XYZ file of C-alpha atoms in Angstrom:
688
model
C 0.006 -0.275 -0.173
C 1.291 3.494 -0.616
C 1.436 6.239 1.789
C 1.502 9.910 1.892
C 3.309 11.244 4.514
C 5.379 14.542 6.134
C 8.546 14.184 7.426
C 11.084 16.881 8.303
C 8.648 19.195 6.599
C 8.719 17.176 3.513
C 5.833 15.729 1.822
C 7.065 12.103 0.721
C 4.994 9.563 -1.369
C 6.419 6.065 -0.031
C 5.760 2.454 -1.971
C 6.957 -0.546 0.062
C 8.922 -2.771 -2.386
C 9.838 -5.796 -0.385
C 8.269 -9.013 -1.269
C 6.473 -7.004 -4.513
C 6.735 -8.493 -7.947
C 8.601 -6.973 -10.792
C 5.850 -6.508 -12.680
C 4.161 -4.398 -9.629
C 6.975 -2.354 -9.610
C 7.774 -1.673 -13.232
C 4.089 -0.214 -13.435
C 5.019 2.762 -10.981
C 7.005 5.358 -12.243
C 8.671 8.523 -10.679
C 9.848 12.040 -12.509
C 12.103 15.161 -11.152
C 12.300 18.116 -13.089
C 15.071 20.800 -12.962
C 12.867 23.894 -14.162
C 14.453 24.250 -17.467
C 12.971 21.172 -19.497
C 15.304 18.799 -17.889
C 14.046 15.498 -16.070
C 15.088 12.473 -14.602
C 12.661 9.327 -14.517
C 12.703 5.628 -14.094
C 10.430 2.971 -12.423
C 10.147 2.280 -8.464
C 12.576 -0.867 -9.443
C 15.059 1.385 -10.927
C 14.706 -0.612 -14.407
C 14.065 1.655 -17.511
C 10.865 0.352 -19.360
C 11.042 3.251 -21.687
C 13.344 4.963 -24.138
C 12.495 8.462 -22.171
C 13.578 7.266 -18.894
C 16.868 8.209 -17.672
C 18.812 9.575 -14.623
C 19.825 12.294 -16.616
C 17.553 14.187 -19.888
C 19.143 17.828 -20.384
C 17.620 20.454 -22.514
C 20.269 22.191 -24.783
C 18.069 25.263 -25.331
C 15.876 25.093 -22.859
C 13.254 23.842 -22.826
C 14.174 21.984 -26.195
C 16.738 19.993 -27.666
C 16.667 17.411 -24.739
C 18.936 14.990 -24.772
C 19.131 11.505 -22.846
C 22.754 11.985 -21.285
C 22.828 9.428 -18.649
C 20.440 6.270 -18.825
C 21.491 4.144 -15.758
C 23.956 2.790 -13.511
C 25.120 -0.734 -12.534
C 25.663 -0.628 -8.731
C 27.485 -3.458 -7.186
C 28.736 -4.489 -3.896
C 31.523 -6.875 -3.486
C 31.832 -8.767 -0.130
C 34.131 -11.524 0.689
C 34.267 -12.525 -3.097
C 30.618 -11.981 -3.778
C 28.740 -9.954 -5.883
C 25.503 -8.214 -4.938
C 23.747 -6.301 -7.487
C 21.499 -3.314 -6.804
C 20.554 -2.767 -10.458
C 17.595 -4.110 -12.474
C 17.828 -3.916 -16.199
C 15.261 -5.754 -18.532
C 16.757 -7.965 -21.768
C 14.976 -10.089 -24.355
C 14.371 -12.906 -22.411
C 15.083 -11.986 -18.703
C 15.957 -9.633 -16.023
C 19.793 -9.289 -15.347
C 20.790 -8.620 -12.595
C 17.614 -8.563 -10.195
C 18.629 -5.900 -7.835
C 14.695 -5.461 -7.023
C 15.125 -8.513 -4.577
C 17.323 -6.312 -2.218
C 14.921 -3.265 -2.500
C 12.823 -2.828 0.372
C 11.302 0.335 -0.028
C 10.960 3.613 -2.543
C 10.106 7.006 -1.887
C 9.967 10.692 -3.762
C 10.138 13.814 -2.158
C 12.696 16.475 -3.446
C 14.556 13.401 -4.804
C 13.920 9.807 -5.851
C 15.298 7.124 -2.983
C 15.471 3.669 -3.124
C 16.436 1.756 0.237
C 18.282 -1.787 0.044
C 19.185 -4.140 2.544
C 22.081 -6.804 2.318
C 21.908 -9.618 4.643
C 24.142 -12.485 3.654
C 25.177 -15.171 5.930
C 27.369 -16.891 3.802
C 29.557 -13.968 3.032
C 28.974 -12.246 6.866
C 27.508 -9.090 4.647
C 25.130 -6.983 6.338
C 24.716 -3.232 5.433
C 21.952 -0.837 4.259
C 21.998 1.443 1.282
C 20.150 4.472 0.284
C 20.656 5.426 -3.553
C 18.774 9.034 -4.085
C 18.589 10.659 -7.528
C 18.682 14.386 -7.131
C 18.238 16.996 -10.316
C 20.018 20.604 -9.492
C 17.598 23.345 -10.233
C 18.460 25.568 -13.368
C 20.915 23.219 -14.832
C 21.438 20.068 -16.274
C 23.285 18.353 -13.499
C 22.177 15.181 -11.527
C 23.201 13.942 -8.214
C 23.320 10.217 -7.407
C 23.801 9.713 -4.084
C 25.109 6.195 -2.004
C 24.647 6.176 1.872
C 26.138 3.346 3.098
C 25.046 2.116 6.837
C 25.186 -0.583 9.446
C 28.071 -2.138 7.753
C 29.150 -5.534 9.140
C 32.631 -5.785 7.031
C 34.296 -4.000 4.340
C 32.856 -4.204 1.088
C 34.070 -2.755 -2.530
C 31.484 -0.523 -4.164
C 31.519 -0.239 -8.070
C 29.385 1.621 -10.441
C 29.338 1.665 -14.015
C 27.620 4.241 -15.851
C 25.553 3.886 -19.058
C 25.985 6.841 -21.476
C 23.245 7.963 -24.059
C 24.240 11.293 -25.505
C 21.218 11.078 -28.193
C 18.256 13.132 -28.865
C 15.689 11.954 -26.604
C 13.190 10.904 -29.148
C 15.837 8.234 -30.544
C 17.539 4.975 -29.575
C 21.007 4.328 -29.589
C 22.684 1.419 -31.456
C 26.406 0.427 -31.214
C 27.495 1.985 -34.429
C 27.383 5.029 -32.355
C 30.857 6.530 -32.308
C 31.102 7.383 -28.550
C 34.556 8.377 -26.734
C 35.705 9.244 -23.314
C 38.492 11.497 -22.039
C 40.057 11.849 -18.485
C 38.618 14.499 -16.386
C 39.486 15.900 -12.916
C 37.851 13.044 -10.741
C 35.904 11.433 -13.244
C 35.647 10.904 -17.259
C 34.020 13.154 -19.831
C 31.598 11.236 -23.039
C 31.181 12.629 -25.974
C 30.720 11.820 -29.825
C 33.688 12.032 -32.003
C 32.235 15.238 -33.714
C 33.524 18.688 -32.121
C 30.119 19.813 -32.149
C 28.789 17.169 -29.856
C 27.719 17.848 -26.137
C 29.609 16.381 -23.414
C 28.391 14.224 -20.582
C 30.890 14.826 -17.637
C 30.942 12.346 -14.615
C 32.935 12.694 -11.529
C 32.992 11.272 -8.416
C 35.325 12.855 -5.639
C 35.393 9.844 -3.148
C 36.060 6.738 -5.816
C 38.640 6.180 -8.506
C 37.403 5.937 -12.068
C 38.587 3.071 -13.826
C 38.596 2.893 -17.803
C 36.927 -0.008 -19.322
C 34.842 0.858 -22.230
C 31.971 -1.715 -23.242
C 28.939 -1.819 -25.436
C 25.830 -3.487 -23.571
C 23.725 -4.826 -26.122
C 19.675 -5.145 -26.050
C 18.330 -3.163 -23.150
C 14.536 -3.907 -23.672
C 11.959 -1.083 -22.819
C 8.848 -2.699 -22.647
C 6.920 0.526 -22.928
C 8.291 1.032 -26.030
C 7.129 -2.477 -27.285
C 3.538 -1.947 -25.989
C 3.543 1.146 -28.241
C 4.863 -0.279 -31.284
C 8.521 1.147 -31.380
C 11.599 0.405 -31.370
C 12.427 -1.206 -27.945
C 15.974 -2.872 -27.888
C 18.970 -0.285 -27.166
C 22.517 -0.394 -27.362
C 24.224 1.372 -24.527
C 27.858 2.480 -23.907
C 29.843 2.674 -20.617
C 33.186 4.396 -20.643
C 34.286 2.303 -17.231
C 33.280 2.425 -13.535
C 33.787 4.079 -10.221
C 35.310 2.163 -7.463
C 36.024 2.625 -3.860
C 36.200 0.632 -0.744
C 33.701 1.092 2.240
C 34.568 0.218 5.446
C 32.654 2.493 7.772
C 29.366 4.498 7.175
C 30.012 7.027 4.595
C 28.448 8.962 1.455
C 29.556 8.591 -2.367
C 28.228 10.785 -4.568
C 28.647 10.632 -8.516
C 27.981 14.048 -10.207
C 26.579 13.738 -14.015
C 26.201 16.948 -16.039
C 25.683 17.561 -19.326
C 27.556 20.430 -21.430
C 26.654 22.009 -24.467
C 29.579 21.956 -27.135
C 30.582 25.404 -26.621
C 30.739 25.062 -22.779
C 32.488 21.767 -22.813
C 35.867 21.902 -21.145
C 37.294 18.181 -19.453
C 38.547 20.048 -16.485
C 34.871 21.706 -15.766
C 32.871 20.566 -12.592
C 29.389 20.705 -11.238
C 28.267 24.258 -9.902
C 27.472 21.947 -6.779
C 30.061 19.843 -4.921
C 28.397 19.527 -1.514
C 24.823 17.448 -1.709
C 23.975 18.995 1.095
C 23.681 22.469 -0.564
C 21.668 20.696 -3.270
C 19.009 19.355 -0.908
C 19.169 22.566 0.823
C 18.348 24.028 -1.941
C 15.508 21.971 -3.484
C 13.864 22.117 0.109
C 13.572 25.751 0.029
C 12.493 25.723 -3.381
C 9.555 23.478 -2.266
C 9.004 25.161 0.981
C 8.226 28.590 -1.043
C 5.679 26.177 -3.537
C 3.957 25.133 -0.427
C 3.535 28.293 1.320
C 2.187 29.624 -2.250
C -0.705 27.186 -2.547
C -1.259 27.543 1.368
C -1.883 30.887 1.111
C -4.288 30.260 -2.078
C -6.057 27.501 -0.426
C -8.964 27.023 1.668
C -8.363 23.796 2.636
C -8.322 23.260 5.859
C -7.904 19.543 7.421
C -4.633 17.851 7.258
C -5.494 15.486 4.641
C -6.421 18.389 2.289
C -3.079 19.806 3.107
C -1.421 17.249 1.943
C -2.975 16.727 -0.963
C -2.760 20.550 -1.900
C 0.922 19.836 -1.134
C 1.421 16.859 -3.925
C -0.523 19.149 -6.323
C 1.646 22.163 -5.752
C 4.570 20.166 -6.248
C 3.040 18.239 -9.331
C 2.339 21.510 -10.613
C 5.983 23.107 -10.407
C 7.498 20.043 -12.771
C 5.634 21.907 -15.969
C 6.830 25.630 -15.098
C 10.006 26.114 -16.779
C 12.150 28.511 -18.433
C 12.193 29.404 -22.178
C 15.297 30.825 -23.868
C 14.066 33.694 -26.220
C 16.531 35.560 -27.867
C 18.552 34.985 -24.755
C 16.162 36.045 -22.624
C 14.422 33.213 -20.073
C 10.847 33.530 -19.670
C 8.228 31.436 -18.177
C 6.497 28.658 -20.171
C 4.539 25.448 -19.563
C 5.838 22.126 -20.419
C 2.661 20.107 -21.718
C 3.454 16.858 -20.307
C 6.531 14.515 -19.610
C 8.139 12.767 -21.123
C 7.951 13.853 -24.713
C 6.072 16.985 -24.981
C 7.376 20.541 -25.369
C 5.196 23.926 -24.326
C 1.773 24.027 -26.198
C -0.375 27.161 -26.335
C -3.508 25.482 -25.809
C -2.274 23.285 -23.068
C -0.483 26.041 -21.331
C -3.622 28.304 -21.564
C -6.056 25.641 -20.221
C -3.841 24.701 -17.320
C -2.706 28.028 -16.409
C -5.548 28.740 -13.905
C -4.738 25.562 -12.305
C -1.077 25.368 -12.352
C -0.186 29.053 -11.536
C -2.984 31.190 -10.533
C -4.547 28.675 -7.826
C -0.842 28.241 -6.677
C -0.189 31.986 -6.267
C 2.214 32.049 -9.126
C 1.031 35.403 -10.552
C 4.425 36.669 -11.655
C 5.122 33.151 -13.652
C 1.199 33.436 -15.162
C 2.078 37.123 -16.272
C 5.453 35.296 -18.108
C 3.729 32.984 -19.933
C 0.795 35.200 -21.372
C 3.101 37.910 -22.527
C 5.979 35.684 -23.855
C 2.949 33.755 -26.184
C 1.600 37.286 -26.424
C 4.642 38.253 -28.193
C 4.415 35.766 -30.620
C 1.048 36.903 -31.997
C 1.450 36.877 -35.548
C -1.691 37.070 -38.287
C -3.839 37.449 -35.371
C -2.686 33.976 -33.837
C -0.970 33.021 -30.942
C 1.600 29.855 -31.433
C -0.260 26.659 -30.768
C 3.478 25.120 -30.007
C 7.401 26.272 -30.682
C 9.482 23.971 -32.497
C 11.218 20.936 -30.780
C 14.616 22.079 -32.700
C 14.574 25.454 -33.994
C 12.609 26.913 -31.009
C 10.375 28.863 -33.927
C 6.514 29.391 -33.023
C 4.177 27.005 -35.131
C 0.557 27.964 -35.833
C -1.972 25.377 -36.680
C -4.737 25.977 -33.854
C -8.124 27.366 -34.296
C -8.878 27.315 -30.336
C -5.295 28.025 -28.752
C -5.860 31.657 -29.414
C -9.259 31.947 -28.059
C -7.902 30.178 -24.752
C -5.375 32.668 -24.714
C -7.758 35.204 -24.131
C -9.946 32.963 -21.770
C -6.427 32.633 -19.707
C -5.767 36.423 -19.947
C -9.175 37.173 -18.326
C -8.523 34.712 -15.520
C -5.027 36.252 -14.964
C -6.826 39.852 -14.583
C -9.276 38.403 -12.453
C -6.681 36.919 -10.123
C -3.953 39.472 -10.051
C -5.868 42.509 -10.711
C -2.734 43.526 -12.698
C -4.741 46.134 -15.263
C -1.534 47.561 -16.399
C -0.093 44.374 -18.068
C -3.780 43.379 -19.246
C -4.120 46.773 -20.745
C -0.817 47.530 -22.569
C 0.378 43.886 -23.280
C -2.808 41.588 -23.493
C -5.819 43.526 -24.536
C -3.898 44.494 -27.917
C -3.373 40.964 -28.464
C -6.909 39.811 -27.774
C -8.373 42.646 -29.956
C -5.929 41.560 -32.610
C -7.021 37.847 -32.575
C -10.993 38.902 -32.445
C -10.224 41.226 -34.970
C -7.979 38.569 -37.185
C -10.899 35.939 -36.536
C -13.578 38.225 -37.691
C -11.802 39.204 -40.940
C -9.852 35.900 -41.807
C -6.368 34.523 -41.154
C -4.610 31.515 -41.585
C -6.155 28.177 -42.644
C -9.108 29.820 -43.429
C -10.094 31.108 -40.032
C -12.908 33.318 -40.121
C -16.522 34.216 -38.832
C -18.984 33.392 -41.346
C -22.056 35.009 -42.361
C -23.922 33.904 -39.300
C -21.337 34.989 -36.848
C -19.890 31.855 -36.055
C -16.021 30.869 -36.642
C -15.574 28.602 -39.262
C -12.074 26.922 -40.284
C -9.826 24.400 -41.888
C -10.239 21.978 -44.609
C -10.082 18.475 -45.116
C -6.519 18.417 -45.202
C -6.329 20.130 -41.793
C -6.721 19.347 -38.323
C -7.195 22.559 -35.870
C -8.834 21.461 -32.957
C -7.324 19.532 -29.934
C -8.727 16.635 -31.651
C -6.225 16.574 -34.370
C -4.994 12.772 -34.567
C -3.739 12.095 -38.052
C -1.653 9.134 -39.107
C -0.311 8.568 -43.165
C -2.928 11.072 -44.482
C -5.925 9.496 -42.542
C -7.494 11.686 -40.241
C -9.719 9.896 -37.486
C -11.578 12.940 -36.035
C -12.266 15.106 -39.124
C -13.690 18.557 -37.732
C -13.058 21.375 -40.194
C -15.931 23.666 -40.491
C -17.356 24.821 -37.486
C -16.481 22.829 -34.408
C -18.747 23.255 -31.238
C -16.226 24.182 -28.400
C -14.489 26.880 -30.817
C -17.825 28.666 -31.256
C -18.544 28.351 -27.358
C -15.242 29.640 -26.844
C -15.739 32.389 -29.467
C -19.113 33.408 -27.634
C -17.488 33.463 -24.143
C -14.697 35.736 -25.702
C -17.054 38.112 -27.270
C -18.951 38.454 -23.886
C -15.985 38.855 -22.145
C -14.978 41.745 -24.174
C -18.621 43.381 -24.015
C -18.192 42.918 -20.315
C -14.447 44.471 -19.968
C -15.801 47.489 -22.163
C -19.177 47.974 -20.483
C -17.490 51.142 -18.491
C -14.636 51.990 -20.540
C -15.584 52.432 -24.073
C -19.543 52.228 -24.481
C -18.837 52.120 -28.637
C -16.442 48.737 -28.284
C -18.805 47.277 -26.060
C -22.171 47.970 -28.204
C -19.893 45.879 -31.069
C -18.977 42.933 -29.299
C -22.401 42.810 -27.819
C -23.904 42.888 -31.296
C -21.624 40.155 -32.463
C -22.261 38.063 -29.253
C -26.297 38.328 -29.750
C -26.080 37.127 -33.479
C -23.658 34.064 -32.178
C -26.128 33.112 -29.623
C -28.927 32.742 -32.303
C -26.849 30.941 -34.841
C -25.117 28.864 -32.187
C -28.695 27.202 -30.766
C -29.730 27.198 -34.559
C -26.877 25.075 -35.594
C -25.617 22.904 -32.741
C -28.595 22.357 -31.082
C -30.032 18.735 -31.653
C -33.645 18.473 -30.793
C -33.939 14.852 -31.242
C -31.030 13.917 -28.926
C -31.238 16.687 -26.463
C -27.359 17.702 -26.905
C -25.117 19.661 -28.951
C -23.836 18.590 -32.429
C -20.201 18.073 -32.436
C -19.319 19.947 -35.644
C -20.668 21.284 -39.049
C -18.643 20.688 -42.084
C -17.740 23.217 -44.491
C -20.627 21.535 -46.538
C -23.017 22.116 -44.269
C -23.025 17.952 -42.934
C -23.911 17.480 -39.491
C -21.570 15.555 -36.833
C -23.755 14.687 -34.291
C -21.383 12.328 -32.671
C -21.767 12.603 -28.843
C -18.545 13.901 -27.582
C -17.537 15.946 -24.659
C -16.577 19.052 -26.737
C -20.199 20.228 -25.869
C -19.444 20.667 -22.234
C -17.623 23.886 -22.974
C -20.816 25.655 -24.129
C -22.095 25.279 -20.449
C -18.845 25.177 -18.397
C -17.469 28.461 -19.712
C -18.361 31.860 -17.760
C -20.813 32.873 -20.416
C -22.993 30.202 -22.467
C -25.241 30.856 -25.727
C -27.670 27.881 -24.224
C -30.687 28.216 -22.295
C -30.516 26.706 -18.437
C -33.070 23.585 -19.685
C -30.299 23.116 -22.837
C -27.504 23.532 -20.408
C -29.038 20.870 -17.977
C -29.587 18.614 -20.564
C -25.957 18.727 -22.069
C -24.699 17.796 -18.402
C -27.257 15.289 -18.142
C -26.247 13.408 -21.379
C -22.475 14.002 -21.051
C -22.639 12.431 -17.252
C -24.586 9.377 -18.409
C -22.573 8.559 -21.542
C -19.195 10.027 -21.155
C -18.088 10.417 -17.692
C -15.682 8.104 -16.298
C -13.769 7.764 -12.781
C -10.870 9.256 -14.463
C -12.290 11.832 -16.835
C -14.676 11.864 -19.763
C -14.319 9.459 -22.594
C -14.052 11.198 -26.129
C -16.515 8.980 -27.698
C -19.689 7.488 -26.124
C -19.635 3.521 -25.788
C -22.560 2.697 -28.180
C -20.669 4.689 -31.209
C -19.932 2.378 -34.116
C -16.376 3.941 -34.124
C -16.067 3.573 -30.413
C -12.514 2.379 -29.382
C -12.080 1.380 -25.662
C -8.266 0.325 -25.585
C -5.348 3.081 -26.601
C -2.703 0.368 -27.488
C -0.514 -0.963 -30.147
C 1.361 0.941 -32.986
C 1.076 4.556 -33.667
C -1.527 4.456 -36.026
C -3.744 2.010 -33.603
C -3.321 4.459 -30.935
C -3.598 7.505 -33.037
C -7.266 5.757 -34.115
C -8.359 5.507 -30.583
C -6.773 8.912 -29.009
C -10.081 10.793 -29.478
C -12.810 7.883 -30.211
C -13.409 6.455 -26.875
C -9.907 7.369 -24.966
C -10.798 9.099 -21.459
C -8.986 12.645 -20.944
C -8.525 13.402 -17.455
C -8.589 17.362 -18.093
C -12.224 17.001 -18.976
C -13.017 16.562 -15.575
C -12.540 20.144 -15.136
C -14.929 21.797 -17.576
C -17.371 18.917 -16.455
C -17.481 19.413 -12.881
C -17.699 23.620 -13.744
C -20.900 22.582 -15.959
C -22.195 20.256 -13.224
C -22.152 22.785 -10.369
C -23.324 25.718 -12.603
C -26.773 23.932 -13.490
C -27.178 22.916 -9.695
C -26.926 26.510 -8.963
C -23.082 25.452 -6.723
C -25.561 23.838 -4.524
C -23.700 22.077 -1.281
C -24.960 18.689 -2.530
C -23.556 19.509 -5.801
C -20.321 20.012 -4.271
C -20.290 16.986 -2.224
C -21.050 15.046 -5.406
C -18.528 16.674 -7.521
C -15.876 15.962 -4.609
C -16.614 12.105 -5.016
C -16.195 12.301 -8.889
C -12.794 13.685 -8.199
C -11.791 11.280 -5.798
C -10.452 8.619 -8.082
C -8.166 10.725 -9.770
C -6.637 12.222 -6.118
C -5.781 8.192 -5.555
C -4.273 8.101 -8.939
C -2.086 11.386 -8.243
C -0.426 9.403 -5.384
C -0.978 5.693 -6.293
C -0.716 4.899 -9.654
C 1.660 5.243 -12.847
C 3.691 8.435 -11.882
C 3.896 8.921 -8.561
C 2.641 12.611 -7.706
C 1.269 12.946 -11.382
C -2.001 12.552 -13.273
C -1.158 10.819 -16.702
C -2.251 12.413 -19.798
C -5.070 9.702 -20.619
C -6.763 6.555 -19.864
C -8.280 3.816 -21.571
C -12.014 4.069 -22.356
C -12.981 0.681 -21.096
C -12.434 -0.186 -17.388
C -10.432 -0.700 -15.268
C -9.432 2.625 -17.184
C -5.939 1.721 -16.977
C -3.477 5.119 -17.478
C -1.797 5.473 -20.817
C 0.201 8.276 -22.889
C 2.403 10.842 -21.294
C 2.629 9.670 -17.524
C 2.490 13.618 -16.469
C 0.179 16.092 -18.337
C -0.037 19.496 -17.415
C -3.745 20.343 -17.931
C -4.751 17.040 -16.199
C -2.765 18.231 -13.126
C -4.121 22.025 -13.578
C -7.569 21.315 -14.176
C -7.458 19.162 -11.010
C -6.025 21.774 -8.568
C -8.606 24.309 -10.233
C -11.571 22.324 -9.307
C -10.076 20.824 -5.901
C -9.592 24.319 -4.998
C -13.090 25.296 -6.255
C -14.591 22.582 -4.510
C -12.987 23.642 -1.189
C -13.876 27.339 -1.272
């Protein structure tokens, strides 16, 4: 059973490992982040099950150009000639070694901690070892710490690091040309190319022994399940070795250095692991004080959950390098997503406003506003070039919603009027007149966008030219957002500029009439999902319609709103969020698994998305007039996600998606920004 506890003012998630099967241990993961897009992650068994796992994944151009620098380590204790392995690796037909059999417990706080115990009569070896991984803030450096205690007799400790130095989306093979050079207290590893980045490994208390080897066919079972290349070769330059004859601490420092900074004599900024621990604890303390100031939850259990939520939120808040100026942005999900506009704006209220991080919320909004082009906010920034990309119809509208949420939370009228309102008006004017991808306001006032060749809404899965959810034309949530934005602008200008207020109000009234006429399905008592350019109605029962109720301003009557909530609750609501399609639909797919095409087809055809629990709770409370009974029922609805937060998949995080079919296994990214952000937002709402 997993536990959530406080210890020395640190929130700890503990997992007992003794007598647990390897299969169970491999299903639970951990994640550490460094505030610049870099991270460390693996399973509680210490065995990598994904090519995205590693002890140090750095970002050469924060938060992009990620490099899997240090994959793992082979840790050995040698006592009286007998070898005890702490590590666990998976190969095609076996686990070797099987260090998980010595693992007693795992827990996560500011670091990831593995507790091992050796008690062997044959070699008279008895000792306890804690292996901890820490990521330093704001730099691509990991500290791998081994604490030895209760030593019955002298032992020899050997640590063999496995280098990757590859793009984190790829997999390495033995054809790679890696080499090493001596470094002060360790070794540096790089490719033969002078432009290559460098992995610097140092250990002040151990000797490095050069012994280069290729190890073949490490198996990543998560890659295999996803139909991806799942066998990797890893290179090791040698090993660190030292004698342990009393309780002591051994620290191996791993740093990823860009080519222009590479130097075999360079050492990490920190050489004192206690300084690292103090820095991480102070950072977390400031985070928790922020959410406590912004939370009405009073009980201890509520406080613990608030702490976990605040720490989960922090993992997505990173620095973006924009023309050598670092500004705040939001990573959409770990391990493989970067910062995406839509995801950032939907999650901003929960990740930043609810946690009291107003300056960072301003930075996110102004960063994206500065990239406004042709009346559009970027949907994402390119992984390699960092350039802004535009291929979304709703990201710009979500920017408007997030901007007004920021104004309400911060009362920062200066930033709003000087930076955000000009961007907002630029968006609305461009959407009315027309911009990229044929995004424009039609004669009925509704927004139409795209063509058969484009995927501009969040349901954008496409594979090999096949569009699985074609939603070009007039999508329901886009026009719900459009109406809401027009009403927000009307309200904003009521006492500031009557002429502008009347203009926005006039368009909003037209949209109200057109919205109900086009989208309301009288026969089924819910909203059509999309109307194509040719006027074809897609009446699929999907969750997108919930935004027509959940947003601050709704174009629907009260009875229509109640009907939408009722239909969605009865047909799409699960313990983990909303299904993307009802189970009785002929194209419903209940399992998200298999190769890329199969997964893309299922992505929005029944797969559950937990972030949609946020707008559903908003809509549910609205139609029930925020009654105490409805708040109590809503709190029960989010309990499975709160349990998932501390018990399933990636500890202290919420997954991107879940299978549509019970038992709704978590899938996709193991940590998703809008999944966490929306849970924080509604949790705070329900405790207010």
